Coordinates of C-alpha atoms in Angstrom, one line a residue:
Chain A
X498 CA -1.5 -12.4 14.6
X499 CA -2.8 -11.6 11.0
X500 CA -5.0 -8.8 12.1
X501 CA -7.6 -6.8 10.3
X502 CA -8.9 -9.4 7.9
X503 CA -12.2 -9.4 6.0
X504 CA -12.3 -13.0 4.8
X505 CA -9.0 -13.4 2.9
X506 CA -8.6 -9.6 2.4
X507 CA -7.0 -6.8 4.3
X508 CA -4.0 -7.4 6.6
X509 CA -0.9 -5.3 7.3
X510 CA 1.6 -5.5 4.4
X511 CA 3.9 -2.6 5.3
X512 CA 7.5 -2.1 6.1
X513 CA 8.5 -3.2 9.6
X514 CA 9.2 0.5 10.5
X515 CA 5.4 1.1 10.5
X516 CA 4.3 -1.9 12.4
X517 CA 4.4 -0.5 15.9
X518 CA 2.8 2.7 14.7
X519 CA -0.1 0.7 13.3
X520 CA -0.5 -1.0 16.7
X521 CA -0.4 2.2 18.5
X522 CA -3.0 3.7 16.2
X523 CA -5.3 0.7 16.6
X524 CA -5.1 0.9 20.4
X525 CA -5.6 4.7 20.4
X526 CA -8.5 4.4 18.0
X527 CA -10.2 1.7 20.2
X528 CA -9.7 3.7 23.3
X529 CA -11.0 6.9 21.7
X530 CA -14.2 5.2 20.4
X531 CA -14.8 3.8 23.9
X532 CA -14.3 7.2 25.5
X533 CA -17.5 9.2 25.6
X534 CA -15.6 12.5 25.7
X535 CA -14.1 11.7 22.3
X536 CA -17.3 10.6 20.7
X537 CA -19.2 13.6 22.1
X538 CA -16.6 15.9 20.7
X539 CA -16.8 14.2 17.3
X540 CA -20.6 14.4 17.3
X541 CA -20.4 18.0 18.3
X542 CA -18.3 18.9 15.3
X543 CA -20.3 16.6 13.0
X544 CA -23.4 18.5 14.1
X545 CA -22.2 22.2 14.3
X546 CA -19.3 22.2 11.8
X547 CA -20.1 19.7 9.2
X548 CA -23.9 20.3 9.4
X549 CA -25.0 16.8 10.0
X550 CA -27.4 15.0 9.7
X551 CA -27.6 15.5 5.9
X552 CA -31.1 15.2 4.4
X553 CA -32.5 12.1 2.8
X554 CA -34.4 13.7 0.0
X555 CA -37.3 12.2 -1.9
X556 CA -36.5 13.0 -5.5
X557 CA -40.1 13.2 -6.9
X558 CA -39.3 14.3 -10.4
X559 CA -36.5 11.8 -10.8
X560 CA -38.9 9.1 -9.5
X561 CA -41.5 10.1 -12.1
X562 CA -38.9 10.3 -14.8
X563 CA -37.4 6.9 -14.2
X564 CA -40.9 5.3 -13.8
X565 CA -40.1 2.7 -11.1
X566 CA -39.8 2.7 -7.3
X567 CA -39.4 5.7 -5.1
X568 CA -35.9 7.3 -5.3
X569 CA -34.3 9.0 -2.4
X570 CA -31.1 10.9 -2.5
X571 CA -28.7 10.8 0.6
X572 CA -27.4 14.3 0.4
X573 CA -23.7 14.0 1.5
X574 CA -23.1 16.8 -1.0
X575 CA -24.5 19.2 1.5
X576 CA -21.8 18.5 4.0
X577 CA -19.4 21.3 4.8
X578 CA -16.6 21.1 2.2
X579 CA -19.1 19.4 -0.2
X580 CA -18.5 15.7 0.2
X581 CA -18.6 12.8 2.6
X582 CA -14.8 12.9 3.0
X583 CA -15.1 15.4 5.9
X584 CA -16.7 12.7 8.1
X585 CA -13.4 10.7 8.2
X586 CA -11.1 13.7 8.0
X587 CA -12.7 15.1 11.2
X588 CA -12.6 11.8 13.0
X589 CA -9.0 11.1 12.1
X590 CA -8.0 14.7 12.8
X591 CA -9.4 14.6 16.3
X592 CA -7.8 11.2 16.9
X593 CA -4.4 12.5 15.7
X594 CA -4.7 15.4 18.2
X595 CA -5.7 13.1 21.0
X596 CA -2.5 11.0 20.2
X597 CA -0.4 14.1 20.3
X598 CA 0.6 13.6 16.7
X599 CA 1.1 16.1 13.9
X600 CA -0.9 15.5 10.8
X601 CA 1.4 15.7 7.8
X602 CA 0.0 17.7 4.9
X603 CA 0.7 15.9 1.7
X604 CA -0.2 17.3 -1.6
X605 CA -1.8 14.8 -3.9
X606 CA -0.1 15.1 -7.2
X607 CA -0.5 12.8 -10.2
X608 CA -2.8 10.1 -9.2
X609 CA -4.3 8.9 -6.0
X610 CA -2.1 5.8 -6.2
X611 CA 1.1 7.8 -6.5
X612 CA 0.0 10.2 -3.8
X613 CA -0.7 7.3 -1.5
X614 CA 2.8 5.8 -2.2
X615 CA 4.4 9.2 -1.5
X616 CA 2.4 9.6 1.7
X617 CA 3.4 6.2 3.0
X618 CA 7.1 7.0 2.2
X619 CA 6.7 10.2 4.1
X620 CA 5.1 8.5 7.0
X621 CA 8.0 5.9 7.2
X622 CA 10.3 8.8 7.7
X623 CA 8.3 10.7 10.3
X624 CA 6.4 7.8 11.9
X625 CA 7.2 8.7 15.5
X626 CA 5.5 12.1 15.6
X627 CA 3.0 12.1 12.8
X628 CA -0.3 10.5 11.9
X629 CA -1.1 9.8 8.3
X630 CA -4.7 10.3 7.3
X631 CA -5.9 7.9 4.7
X632 CA -9.0 9.3 3.1
X633 CA -10.6 6.0 2.0
X634 CA -11.3 2.5 3.4
X635 CA -7.9 1.3 2.0
X636 CA -4.4 0.8 3.4
X637 CA -3.2 -1.5 6.2
X638 CA -5.3 -2.4 9.3
X639 CA -6.7 -0.5 11.2
X640 CA -7.4 2.1 8.4
X641 CA -10.1 0.2 6.5
X642 CA -12.1 -0.4 9.7
X643 CA -11.5 3.0 11.2
X644 CA -12.5 4.9 8.0
X645 CA -15.5 2.7 7.7
X646 CA -16.6 3.5 11.2
X647 CA -16.1 7.2 10.7
X648 CA -18.2 6.9 7.5
X649 CA -20.9 4.6 8.7
X650 CA -22.8 7.7 9.9
X651 CA -24.0 8.0 6.3
X652 CA -25.7 4.5 6.5
X653 CA -26.9 5.0 10.1
X654 CA -28.6 8.2 9.3
X655 CA -30.1 6.8 6.1
X656 CA -31.5 3.9 8.0
X657 CA -33.2 6.1 10.6
X658 CA -34.4 8.5 7.9
X659 CA -35.9 5.9 5.6
X660 CA -37.7 4.2 8.5
X661 CA -39.0 7.5 9.5
X662 CA -40.3 8.4 6.0
X663 CA -41.5 4.9 4.9
X664 CA -41.8 2.8 8.1
X665 CA -39.5 0.2 6.5
X666 CA -36.1 -0.5 5.1
X667 CA -35.2 0.4 1.5
X668 CA -35.0 -2.3 -1.2
X669 CA -32.0 -1.0 -3.1
X670 CA -29.1 1.1 -2.1
X671 CA -26.6 2.4 -4.8
X672 CA -23.2 4.1 -4.2
X673 CA -20.1 4.6 -6.2
X674 CA -16.9 2.8 -5.5
X675 CA -13.3 4.0 -6.0
X676 CA -11.4 3.1 -2.8
X677 CA -14.9 2.7 -1.5
X678 CA -15.4 5.0 1.6
X679 CA -18.8 6.5 0.8
X680 CA -20.2 3.2 -0.2
X681 CA -18.7 1.3 2.7
X682 CA -20.1 3.9 5.1
X683 CA -23.5 3.7 3.4
X684 CA -23.6 -0.1 3.1
X685 CA -22.2 -1.2 6.5
X686 CA -25.3 -0.6 8.7
X687 CA -27.4 -2.6 6.1
X688 CA -25.0 -5.5 5.6
X689 CA -27.0 -7.8 7.9
X690 CA -30.4 -6.8 6.4
X691 CA -30.6 -9.4 3.6
X692 CA -33.7 -7.8 2.1
X693 CA -31.7 -4.7 1.2
X694 CA -29.9 -5.1 -2.1
X695 CA -26.6 -3.2 -2.2
X696 CA -24.9 -2.0 -5.4
X697 CA -21.4 -0.7 -5.7
X698 CA -20.7 1.2 -8.9
X699 CA -17.2 1.3 -10.3
X700 CA -15.8 3.5 -13.0
X701 CA -15.8 1.8 -16.4
X702 CA -14.1 4.8 -18.0
X703 CA -14.0 4.4 -21.7
X704 CA -15.3 0.8 -21.3
X705 CA -14.4 -2.5 -19.7
X706 CA -13.2 -3.8 -23.0
X707 CA -10.6 -1.1 -23.2
X708 CA -7.6 -0.6 -20.9
X709 CA -9.0 2.8 -19.8
X710 CA -11.0 2.1 -16.8
X711 CA -10.8 1.8 -13.0
X712 CA -13.2 -1.2 -12.5
X713 CA -11.1 -3.0 -9.9
X714 CA -13.6 -5.6 -8.7
X715 CA -15.1 -6.2 -12.1
X716 CA -11.8 -6.7 -13.9
X717 CA -9.1 -7.1 -11.3
X718 CA -7.6 -10.0 -9.4
X719 CA -6.3 -10.5 -5.9
X720 CA -3.0 -8.9 -4.8
X721 CA -1.2 -6.7 -2.3
X722 CA -0.9 -2.9 -2.6
X723 CA -0.7 -0.1 0.0
X724 CA -0.6 -2.5 2.9
X725 CA -3.7 -4.5 2.1
X726 CA -4.7 -7.6 0.2
X727 CA -7.5 -6.8 -2.1
X728 CA -8.6 -6.8 -5.8
X729 CA -6.1 -4.9 -8.0
X730 CA -5.7 -3.9 -11.6
X731 CA -2.4 -5.5 -12.4
X732 CA -0.4 -7.6 -14.9
X733 CA 0.6 -11.2 -14.5
X734 CA 3.8 -10.1 -12.7
X735 CA 2.0 -8.0 -10.2
X736 CA 2.9 -4.6 -11.7
X737 CA 0.1 -2.2 -10.9
X738 CA -1.6 -1.0 -14.1
X739 CA -2.4 2.6 -14.9
X740 CA -6.1 3.2 -14.4
X741 CA -8.4 5.8 -15.9
X742 CA -11.7 7.5 -15.0
X743 CA -13.2 10.8 -15.9
X744 CA -13.6 11.1 -12.1
X745 CA -10.5 11.6 -10.1
X746 CA -12.0 10.2 -7.0
X747 CA -12.6 6.8 -8.6
X748 CA -9.2 6.6 -10.4
X749 CA -7.6 4.0 -8.1
X750 CA -6.2 0.6 -9.0
X751 CA -7.3 -1.1 -5.8
X752 CA -10.4 -1.2 -3.6
X753 CA -11.1 -1.4 0.1
X754 CA -10.6 -4.9 1.4
X755 CA -14.0 -5.1 3.0
X756 CA -15.6 -4.4 -0.4
X757 CA -13.4 -7.2 -1.8
X758 CA -14.9 -9.5 0.8
X759 CA -18.5 -8.4 0.3
X760 CA -18.0 -9.2 -3.4
X761 CA -16.6 -12.6 -2.5
X762 CA -19.5 -13.5 -0.3
X763 CA -22.0 -12.0 -2.8
X764 CA -23.5 -9.6 -0.4
X765 CA -22.9 -6.5 -2.6
X766 CA -23.4 -6.5 -6.3
X767 CA -20.5 -4.7 -8.0
X768 CA -21.1 -3.2 -11.4
X769 CA -19.8 -0.3 -13.4
X770 CA -20.8 2.6 -15.6
X771 CA -18.8 4.4 -18.3
X772 CA -17.7 8.0 -18.4
X773 CA -20.4 8.8 -20.9
X774 CA -23.1 7.2 -18.8
X775 CA -21.8 9.1 -15.7
X776 CA -21.8 12.4 -17.6
X777 CA -25.3 11.9 -18.9
X778 CA -26.5 11.2 -15.3
X779 CA -24.6 14.3 -14.1
X780 CA -26.6 16.5 -16.5
X781 CA -29.9 14.6 -16.0
X782 CA -29.9 15.0 -12.2
X783 CA -28.8 18.6 -12.5
X784 CA -31.8 19.4 -14.8
X785 CA -34.3 17.1 -13.1
X786 CA -33.7 18.0 -9.5
X787 CA -31.4 21.1 -9.5
X788 CA -28.8 19.0 -7.7
X789 CA -25.4 18.8 -9.3
X790 CA -23.8 15.5 -8.2
X791 CA -20.0 15.1 -8.1
X792 CA -18.8 13.0 -11.1
X793 CA -18.1 10.2 -8.7
X794 CA -21.6 10.3 -7.4
X795 CA -22.9 10.6 -10.9
X796 CA -21.7 7.0 -11.4
X797 CA -24.2 5.9 -8.8
X798 CA -26.9 8.0 -10.4
X799 CA -26.1 6.4 -13.8
X800 CA -26.6 2.9 -12.4
X801 CA -29.9 4.0 -10.9
X802 CA -31.0 5.1 -14.4
X803 CA -30.6 1.5 -15.4
X804 CA -31.9 -0.2 -12.3
X805 CA -34.9 1.9 -11.2
X806 CA -37.1 1.4 -14.3
X807 CA -37.0 -2.4 -13.6
X808 CA -38.2 -1.9 -10.0
X809 CA -41.8 -1.9 -8.9
X810 CA -43.7 1.3 -7.8
X811 CA -43.6 0.1 -4.2
X812 CA -39.8 -0.3 -4.1
X813 CA -37.6 2.1 -2.3
X814 CA -34.2 3.1 -3.8
X815 CA -31.5 5.2 -2.1
X816 CA -28.7 6.7 -4.1
X817 CA -25.8 8.1 -2.1
X818 CA -24.9 11.5 -3.5
X819 CA -21.4 11.4 -2.0
X820 CA -20.4 14.9 -3.1
X821 CA -21.4 17.9 -5.0
X822 CA -20.4 18.5 -8.6
X823 CA -19.5 22.2 -8.7
X824 CA -15.9 21.1 -8.8
X825 CA -16.6 19.1 -12.0
X826 CA -18.5 21.7 -14.0
X827 CA -15.3 23.1 -15.6
X828 CA -14.0 19.7 -16.7
X829 CA -17.4 18.7 -18.1
X830 CA -17.6 21.9 -20.1
X831 CA -14.2 21.3 -21.5
X832 CA -15.1 17.7 -22.4
X833 CA -18.2 19.0 -24.2
X834 CA -16.2 21.6 -26.0
X835 CA -17.9 24.5 -24.3
X836 CA -15.7 27.5 -23.4
X837 CA -16.5 29.0 -20.0
X838 CA -14.5 31.6 -18.2
X839 CA -12.7 30.2 -15.1
Chain B
X1419 CA 23.6 -25.8 3.4
X1420 CA 22.4 -22.4 2.1
X1421 CA 25.2 -20.3 0.5
X1422 CA 24.4 -17.4 2.9
X1423 CA 25.2 -19.5 5.9
X1424 CA 28.4 -20.8 4.3
X1425 CA 29.5 -17.3 3.5
X1426 CA 28.9 -15.9 6.9
X1427 CA 30.7 -18.9 8.5
X1428 CA 33.7 -18.3 6.2
X1429 CA 33.7 -14.6 7.1
X1430 CA 33.6 -15.3 10.7
X1431 CA 36.5 -17.7 10.5
X1432 CA 38.5 -14.9 8.9
X1433 CA 37.3 -12.2 11.2
X1434 CA 35.7 -10.3 8.4
X1435 CA 32.5 -8.5 7.8
X1436 CA 30.1 -9.0 4.9
X1437 CA 29.8 -6.4 2.2
X1438 CA 26.4 -6.6 0.5
X1439 CA 25.7 -4.4 -2.5
X1440 CA 22.2 -3.9 -4.0
X1441 CA 21.5 -3.4 -7.7
X1442 CA 18.2 -3.4 -9.6
X1443 CA 18.0 -6.4 -11.9
X1444 CA 17.7 -5.3 -15.5
X1445 CA 18.8 -1.7 -15.0
X1446 CA 19.7 -0.6 -17.5
X1447 CA 19.6 -4.1 -19.0
X1448 CA 20.2 -7.7 -18.1
X1449 CA 23.7 -7.9 -19.7
X1450 CA 24.8 -4.9 -17.6
X1451 CA 23.5 -6.4 -14.4
X1452 CA 25.3 -9.7 -15.2
X1453 CA 28.6 -7.8 -15.7
X1454 CA 27.9 -5.7 -12.6
X1455 CA 27.5 -8.9 -10.5
X1456 CA 30.9 -10.2 -11.7
X1457 CA 32.5 -6.8 -11.0
X1458 CA 31.0 -6.6 -7.5
X1459 CA 32.1 -10.1 -6.7
X1460 CA 35.7 -9.5 -7.8
X1461 CA 35.8 -6.3 -5.9
X1462 CA 35.1 -8.2 -2.7
X1463 CA 31.3 -8.3 -2.3
X1464 CA 30.1 -11.2 -0.2
X1465 CA 26.4 -11.3 -1.0
X1466 CA 24.6 -9.6 -3.8
X1467 CA 21.1 -8.2 -3.5
X1468 CA 19.2 -8.1 -6.8
X1469 CA 16.1 -5.8 -6.8
X1470 CA 13.2 -7.1 -8.8
X1471 CA 11.6 -4.0 -10.3
X1472 CA 8.1 -3.1 -9.1
X1473 CA 5.7 -0.4 -10.1
X1474 CA 5.0 0.8 -6.5
X1475 CA 8.1 0.3 -4.4
X1476 CA 6.9 2.1 -1.3
X1477 CA 10.0 1.3 0.9
X1478 CA 12.3 2.9 -1.7
X1479 CA 13.5 6.4 -2.2
X1480 CA 13.8 8.3 -5.5
X1481 CA 17.0 6.6 -6.7
X1482 CA 15.8 3.1 -6.5
X1483 CA 12.3 4.0 -7.7
X1484 CA 13.8 5.5 -10.9
X1485 CA 16.0 2.5 -11.3
X1486 CA 13.0 0.2 -11.0
X1487 CA 11.1 2.2 -13.6
X1488 CA 14.0 2.0 -16.0
X1489 CA 14.2 -1.7 -15.7
X1490 CA 10.4 -2.1 -16.1
X1491 CA 10.5 0.0 -19.3
X1492 CA 13.1 -2.4 -20.6
X1493 CA 10.7 -5.3 -20.0
X1494 CA 12.4 -6.7 -17.0
X1495 CA 10.3 -9.3 -15.1
X1496 CA 10.6 -12.1 -12.6
X1497 CA 11.0 -14.9 -15.2
X1498 CA 13.9 -13.0 -16.9
X1499 CA 15.5 -12.5 -13.4
X1500 CA 15.4 -16.2 -12.8
X1501 CA 17.0 -16.9 -16.2
X1502 CA 19.6 -14.4 -15.4
X1503 CA 20.5 -16.0 -12.1
X1504 CA 20.6 -19.4 -13.7
X1505 CA 23.2 -18.0 -16.2
X1506 CA 25.2 -16.3 -13.5
X1507 CA 25.3 -19.6 -11.6
X1508 CA 27.3 -21.1 -14.4
X1509 CA 30.3 -19.4 -13.0
X1510 CA 29.7 -17.9 -9.6
X1511 CA 28.7 -19.3 -6.2
X1512 CA 28.3 -15.9 -4.5
X1513 CA 25.1 -15.8 -2.4
X1514 CA 22.3 -14.1 -4.4
X1515 CA 19.3 -12.5 -2.6
X1516 CA 16.2 -11.0 -4.3
X1517 CA 14.7 -7.8 -2.9
X1518 CA 11.2 -8.3 -4.0
X1519 CA 7.8 -6.7 -3.1
X1520 CA 5.2 -9.2 -1.9
X1521 CA 2.7 -8.6 -4.7
X1522 CA 5.3 -9.9 -7.3
X1523 CA 5.7 -13.1 -5.3
X1524 CA 1.9 -13.4 -4.8
X1525 CA 1.1 -13.1 -8.5
X1526 CA 3.9 -15.5 -9.5
X1527 CA 2.7 -18.0 -6.9
X1528 CA 4.5 -18.5 -3.6
X1529 CA 5.2 -22.2 -4.2
X1530 CA 6.4 -21.6 -7.8
X1531 CA 8.6 -18.7 -6.6
X1532 CA 10.2 -20.9 -3.9
X1533 CA 10.7 -23.7 -6.4
X1534 CA 12.2 -21.4 -9.0
X1535 CA 14.6 -19.9 -6.4
X1536 CA 15.8 -23.4 -5.7
X1537 CA 16.3 -24.2 -9.4
X1538 CA 17.9 -21.0 -10.4
X1539 CA 20.1 -20.6 -7.3
X1540 CA 18.6 -17.7 -5.4
X1541 CA 19.5 -18.0 -1.7
X1542 CA 17.4 -15.4 0.0
X1543 CA 14.4 -13.1 -0.6
X1544 CA 14.0 -9.8 1.2
X1545 CA 10.3 -8.8 1.1
X1546 CA 10.1 -5.3 2.5
X1547 CA 6.3 -5.3 2.7
X1548 CA 5.9 -8.7 4.4
X1549 CA 6.3 -8.0 8.1
X1550 CA 6.6 -10.7 10.7
X1551 CA 2.9 -11.3 11.3
X1552 CA 2.0 -11.7 7.6
X1553 CA 5.0 -14.0 7.1
X1554 CA 3.6 -16.3 9.8
X1555 CA 0.8 -17.3 7.5
X1556 CA 3.3 -18.5 5.0
X1557 CA 5.4 -20.5 7.4
X1558 CA 4.4 -24.0 6.2
X1559 CA 5.9 -23.1 2.8
X1560 CA 9.0 -21.3 4.1
X1561 CA 10.2 -23.7 6.8
X1562 CA 12.0 -26.2 4.5
X1563 CA 12.4 -23.8 1.5
X1564 CA 15.8 -23.7 -0.2
X1565 CA 15.4 -19.9 -0.2
X1566 CA 15.5 -18.0 3.1
X1567 CA 12.9 -15.2 3.6
X1568 CA 15.1 -12.6 5.2
X1569 CA 13.6 -10.9 8.3
X1570 CA 13.8 -7.2 8.9
X1571 CA 14.0 -5.1 12.1
X1572 CA 13.8 -1.3 12.3
X1573 CA 14.6 1.3 14.9
X1574 CA 10.9 1.5 15.7
X1575 CA 10.6 -2.3 16.2
X1576 CA 11.2 -2.0 20.0
X1577 CA 9.6 -5.0 21.7
X1578 CA 9.2 -6.7 18.4
X1579 CA 12.9 -7.1 18.0
X1580 CA 13.2 -10.2 20.2
X1581 CA 10.6 -12.3 18.4
X1582 CA 11.7 -11.2 14.9
X1583 CA 15.5 -11.6 15.5
X1584 CA 15.3 -14.9 17.3
X1585 CA 13.4 -16.5 14.4
X1586 CA 15.4 -15.1 11.5
X1587 CA 17.2 -17.2 8.9
X1588 CA 20.2 -16.4 6.8
X1589 CA 20.8 -12.9 8.1
X1590 CA 18.8 -10.3 9.8
X1591 CA 18.2 -7.1 7.8
X1592 CA 18.6 -4.2 10.2
X1593 CA 17.1 -0.9 8.9
X1594 CA 19.5 1.8 10.1
X1595 CA 17.1 4.7 10.4
X1596 CA 13.5 5.8 9.7
X1597 CA 12.5 6.5 6.1
X1598 CA 13.0 4.9 2.7
X1599 CA 16.1 3.7 1.0
X1600 CA 18.5 6.4 -0.1
X1601 CA 22.0 7.8 0.7
X1602 CA 22.4 9.5 4.1
X1603 CA 25.1 11.8 5.3
X1604 CA 25.5 10.7 8.9
X1605 CA 24.0 8.3 11.4
X1606 CA 22.8 9.2 14.8
X1607 CA 24.0 7.7 18.1
X1608 CA 20.8 5.7 18.7
X1609 CA 21.9 3.3 16.0
X1610 CA 24.5 1.9 18.4
X1611 CA 21.9 1.1 21.1
X1612 CA 19.5 -0.3 18.5
X1613 CA 22.2 -2.7 17.1
X1614 CA 23.3 -3.7 20.6
X1615 CA 19.8 -4.9 21.3
X1616 CA 19.5 -6.6 17.9
X1617 CA 22.8 -8.4 18.3
X1618 CA 21.6 -9.7 21.7
X1619 CA 18.7 -11.6 20.3
X1620 CA 19.6 -12.4 16.7
X1621 CA 19.8 -16.1 15.9
X1622 CA 21.7 -15.2 12.7
X1623 CA 24.4 -12.7 11.5
X1624 CA 23.1 -9.1 11.3
X1625 CA 23.4 -6.8 8.3
X1626 CA 22.8 -3.1 8.5
X1627 CA 21.3 -1.2 5.5
X1628 CA 19.5 2.1 4.4
X1629 CA 21.7 5.1 3.8
X1630 CA 25.1 3.5 3.9
X1631 CA 27.0 4.9 1.0
X1632 CA 30.6 5.9 1.6
X1633 CA 33.9 4.4 3.0
X1634 CA 33.6 6.5 6.1
X1635 CA 30.2 4.8 6.8
X1636 CA 32.1 1.5 6.7
X1637 CA 34.4 2.8 9.4
X1638 CA 31.6 4.3 11.4
X1639 CA 29.2 1.2 11.3
X1640 CA 31.4 -1.8 10.6
X1641 CA 31.7 -2.9 14.2
X1642 CA 27.9 -2.7 14.8
X1643 CA 26.8 -5.6 12.5
X1644 CA 28.1 -8.6 10.7
X1645 CA 27.6 -7.0 7.4
X1646 CA 26.7 -3.7 5.7
X1647 CA 24.4 -3.2 2.8
X1648 CA 25.0 -0.5 0.1
X1649 CA 22.2 0.2 -2.4
X1650 CA 21.3 3.7 -3.6
X1651 CA 24.9 4.9 -3.8
X1652 CA 25.6 2.1 -6.2
X1653 CA 22.4 2.5 -8.2
X1654 CA 23.0 6.2 -8.5
X1655 CA 26.4 5.4 -10.1
X1656 CA 24.7 3.0 -12.5
X1657 CA 22.1 5.7 -13.4
X1658 CA 25.0 8.0 -14.2
X1659 CA 26.5 5.4 -16.6
X1660 CA 29.1 3.7 -14.4
X1661 CA 31.3 1.2 -16.3
X1662 CA 32.1 -2.3 -14.8
X1663 CA 35.5 -0.7 -13.8
X1664 CA 33.7 2.2 -12.0
X1665 CA 31.5 -0.3 -10.1
X1666 CA 34.6 -2.4 -9.3
X1667 CA 36.5 0.7 -8.0
X1668 CA 33.6 1.9 -5.9
X1669 CA 33.1 -1.5 -4.3
X1670 CA 36.8 -2.0 -3.8
X1671 CA 37.0 1.3 -1.9
X1672 CA 34.2 0.2 0.4
X1673 CA 35.8 -3.2 0.9
X1674 CA 39.1 -1.8 1.9
X1675 CA 37.5 0.7 4.4
X1676 CA 35.5 -2.1 5.9
X1677 CA 38.5 -4.4 6.3
X1678 CA 40.6 -1.7 7.8
X1679 CA 37.9 -1.0 10.3
X1680 CA 37.9 -4.6 11.3
X1681 CA 41.7 -4.8 11.6
X1682 CA 41.6 -1.7 13.8
X1683 CA 38.9 -3.3 16.0
X1684 CA 40.9 -6.5 16.3
X1685 CA 44.0 -4.6 17.3
X1686 CA 42.1 -2.5 19.8
X1687 CA 40.8 -5.8 21.4
X1688 CA 44.2 -7.3 21.6

């Protein structure tokens, strides 16, 4: 009863039609993860197809430029397909095949919120033979747990790599938060290490004092959307409000329920940076290190720009570069009024 | 006694089935909805479902989604809906049931919602995204509430049917087929087996909904449940500018088909 809770968050707020499918998915997922043939196959593809492990790169020039602790970049941008999303897509894809279910292809139009609504509606119609892949740590149980587990490889690798390089754990870890899958995957293996400070960076868009942002934890309150109880941007009648960010990946009016819980218990510090700060960080990292971060990841970099100068030289900071920014170059050029041929 | 119980008792005495139309409250405006409720009642509706518009109605198909958007644009909200019901109660005692997504209740406050339902005269609440397990957590508030939280079962409920159906109050909302709300052409044969199982366990009358939109559906499905729910077909007519008279005529046609079906069944049984 009342499964899949992170404190008061999470749950299974979905139409009755989906309830047995969620149970079935949970069982199949638990069985798969306990089955070495499944995990071996997953690891095989993570290794040979995705190209894991991704490097943990010591950003020397960035470190010197920011003038604080040592900055490392977790290079999820080097994954095949260019972002951390593949970790989960691969896991759920193999799981769906194991369950003998088709994966419905849904095209995300409009916003992530509307695409999620449409995907759930489609799933209610075809629930018996299809698996619906949720790409972030959101949705009804078991999705937030399952997606976190498929993404925790980011944090597990980081932990090993930092210890190998520095013989100790990092002091600060920074990741961007939309739905929150890259950050949850990065944070999770460090949650019990109280010396490691964790920072989740939301999209402040045009500013938290405007209505053009997507800073769900910073500005939202508790409600129910897409099958989960979590923080939402909504009005007093529970109508979900339009959200905005320069980055499509952070443009979501909710957040994963485990993040909501980590905020409640004060384990993760959630903060936000504006479009402009993210764009500056995008350019800065590109010039400084020759690494073009996704606009999403640039939010994490932008917060590092604020945080790192206040840290001591001995501190170790990890920024999760969740994806690469080639995809964003066109839109940034457009925003800056630069004409480039597509 | 809750008006829903009274109505089903009365229907049972007369050997009739409940006809349950759905409209979105405030689409296209409150005055229209109030007139529509009166038209539906005089055409022979037994219970009226009023949809509280929501920004993200994920159990609903395009017709009700669009209707919800129209109502929201006009500024419809839960407070206005309660006022509307209070006004309707001045001259009707037809059972009124809200179709409301859980976030709207959660933001309003569950206790305040229940209290306002009692004050205004709302007899039931159908909450499509509050399945059995999540509802259990609210049980202390719901047990003696003046408003019934209507339980739902679906064709995929399988072994869940027994537990859900045996603890239902008011009536049990039976989802006819997979998918979201919206008119359907025909219904498969598995619906008969599904309803047989549901009727076996249900502690309360059953009402079948999702896709039911024409007189011939009344004849096909009337014998399977204690009531039939008609939503999108009505909402589509409202979208197309139906007058009170149009709404009355449409509902009247369904009422007659449903009554004929029951008379036929009674004769067959004789």
